Coordinates of C-alpha atoms in Angstrom, one line a residue:
X36 CA 16.1 49.0 -53.7
X37 CA 14.9 52.6 -53.0
X38 CA 11.5 50.8 -50.9
X39 CA 13.9 48.5 -49.6
X40 CA 16.0 51.3 -48.1
X41 CA 13.2 53.3 -47.0
X42 CA 11.4 50.5 -45.3
X43 CA 14.9 49.8 -43.2
X44 CA 15.5 53.0 -42.4
X45 CA 11.7 53.6 -41.2
X46 CA 12.2 50.2 -39.2
X47 CA 15.5 51.6 -37.7
X48 CA 13.8 54.8 -36.8
X49 CA 10.8 53.0 -34.8
X50 CA 12.9 51.5 -33.2
X51 CA 15.0 53.9 -32.0
X52 CA 12.0 55.9 -30.7
X53 CA 10.9 52.6 -28.9
X54 CA 14.3 52.3 -27.5
X55 CA 14.2 56.2 -26.1
X56 CA 10.7 56.0 -24.8
X57 CA 11.7 52.7 -22.9
X58 CA 14.9 54.7 -21.9
X59 CA 12.9 57.7 -20.5
X60 CA 10.8 55.4 -18.5
X61 CA 13.2 53.8 -16.7
X62 CA 15.2 57.0 -15.9
X63 CA 11.9 58.1 -14.7
X64 CA 11.1 55.2 -12.5
X65 CA 14.8 55.6 -11.1
X66 CA 14.6 59.2 -10.3
X67 CA 11.3 58.3 -8.8
X68 CA 12.6 55.7 -6.9
X69 CA 15.9 57.6 -5.5
X70 CA 14.8 60.9 -5.0
X71 CA 11.1 61.4 -5.0
X72 CA 10.4 58.6 -2.7
X73 CA 12.7 59.6 0.0
X74 CA 11.7 62.7 0.1
X75 CA 7.8 62.0 0.1
X76 CA 8.8 59.6 3.3
X77 CA 10.5 62.7 5.0
X78 CA 7.2 64.8 4.3
X79 CA 5.0 62.1 5.4
X80 CA 7.2 61.6 9.1
X81 CA 7.0 65.7 9.4
X82 CA 3.2 65.5 8.9
X83 CA 2.9 63.0 11.0
X84 CA 4.6 64.4 14.3
X85 CA 2.2 65.3 17.3
X86 CA 2.3 68.5 18.4
X87 CA 3.9 67.6 21.9
X88 CA 7.0 66.1 20.2
X89 CA 7.6 69.3 17.7
X90 CA 10.8 70.5 19.3
X91 CA 13.7 67.9 19.4
X92 CA 12.4 65.4 16.9
X93 CA 14.8 63.4 14.9
X94 CA 14.1 62.2 11.4
X95 CA 15.3 59.0 10.1
X96 CA 18.4 58.9 7.9
X97 CA 16.9 57.3 4.8
X98 CA 18.8 54.3 3.6
X99 CA 21.0 54.6 0.7
X100 CA 21.0 58.7 1.4
X101 CA 23.8 59.1 4.0
X102 CA 26.1 60.9 2.0
X103 CA 23.8 63.0 -0.6
X104 CA 21.7 65.9 -0.8
X105 CA 19.2 64.0 1.0
X106 CA 21.3 62.8 3.9
X107 CA 22.6 66.3 4.0
X108 CA 18.9 67.7 4.6
X109 CA 18.0 65.1 7.4
X110 CA 21.5 65.5 9.0
X111 CA 20.8 69.4 9.1
X112 CA 17.2 69.4 10.2
X113 CA 18.4 66.9 13.2
X114 CA 20.7 69.2 14.2
X115 CA 18.9 71.9 13.8
X116 CA 16.1 70.0 15.8
X117 CA 19.0 69.3 18.6
X118 CA 20.0 72.6 19.2
X119 CA 16.2 74.0 19.4
X120 CA 15.8 71.6 22.4
X121 CA 18.8 72.6 23.8
X122 CA 17.7 76.5 23.4
X123 CA 14.4 75.4 24.9
X124 CA 15.5 73.4 27.7
X125 CA 18.2 76.4 29.0
X126 CA 15.3 78.9 28.7
X127 CA 13.4 76.8 31.0
X128 CA 16.1 76.7 33.1
X129 CA 16.9 80.2 33.1
X130 CA 13.2 81.3 33.9
X131 CA 13.1 78.7 37.2
X132 CA 16.6 79.8 38.1
X133 CA 17.0 83.9 37.6
X134 CA 17.5 85.2 40.8
X135 CA 15.0 88.1 40.8
X136 CA 12.1 85.6 40.2
X137 CA 13.3 82.8 41.8
X138 CA 10.5 82.5 44.2
X139 CA 7.4 82.7 42.2
X140 CA 9.0 80.3 39.3
X141 CA 9.8 77.8 41.7
X142 CA 6.1 77.9 43.1
X143 CA 5.2 77.3 39.6
X144 CA 7.6 74.7 39.0
X145 CA 6.4 73.0 41.9
X146 CA 2.6 72.7 40.5
X147 CA 1.5 75.3 43.2
X148 CA 0.3 78.1 41.0
X149 CA -1.3 80.3 43.6
X150 CA 1.4 80.8 45.6
X151 CA 3.4 82.8 43.9
X152 CA 0.5 85.4 43.2
X153 CA -0.4 85.3 47.2
X154 CA 3.2 86.0 48.6

């Protein structure tokens, strides 16, 4: 009787340990698919941005992540890029329209870089 009880207990412990291992692997896989995979895609997209498109670049919002932290991160990045693009454009416009330096800047904008220096 004692051997039967011990055998049954050891079998149950083994089964519980195997189920725990399977559950751990399943949870790890889900975390990888739901969190790490989209973050890796965002990192790849950011690394692939050409240098001339750094200002104003918009990330694609990952599917299934519109209302969570990853979606919030992407929306914040996109908003920051829009603000940066707007400030960059305003700075360029102000550099060309500032009354004191209007003539040299206009000649640079027209492509005649030497005209501003000769005047």
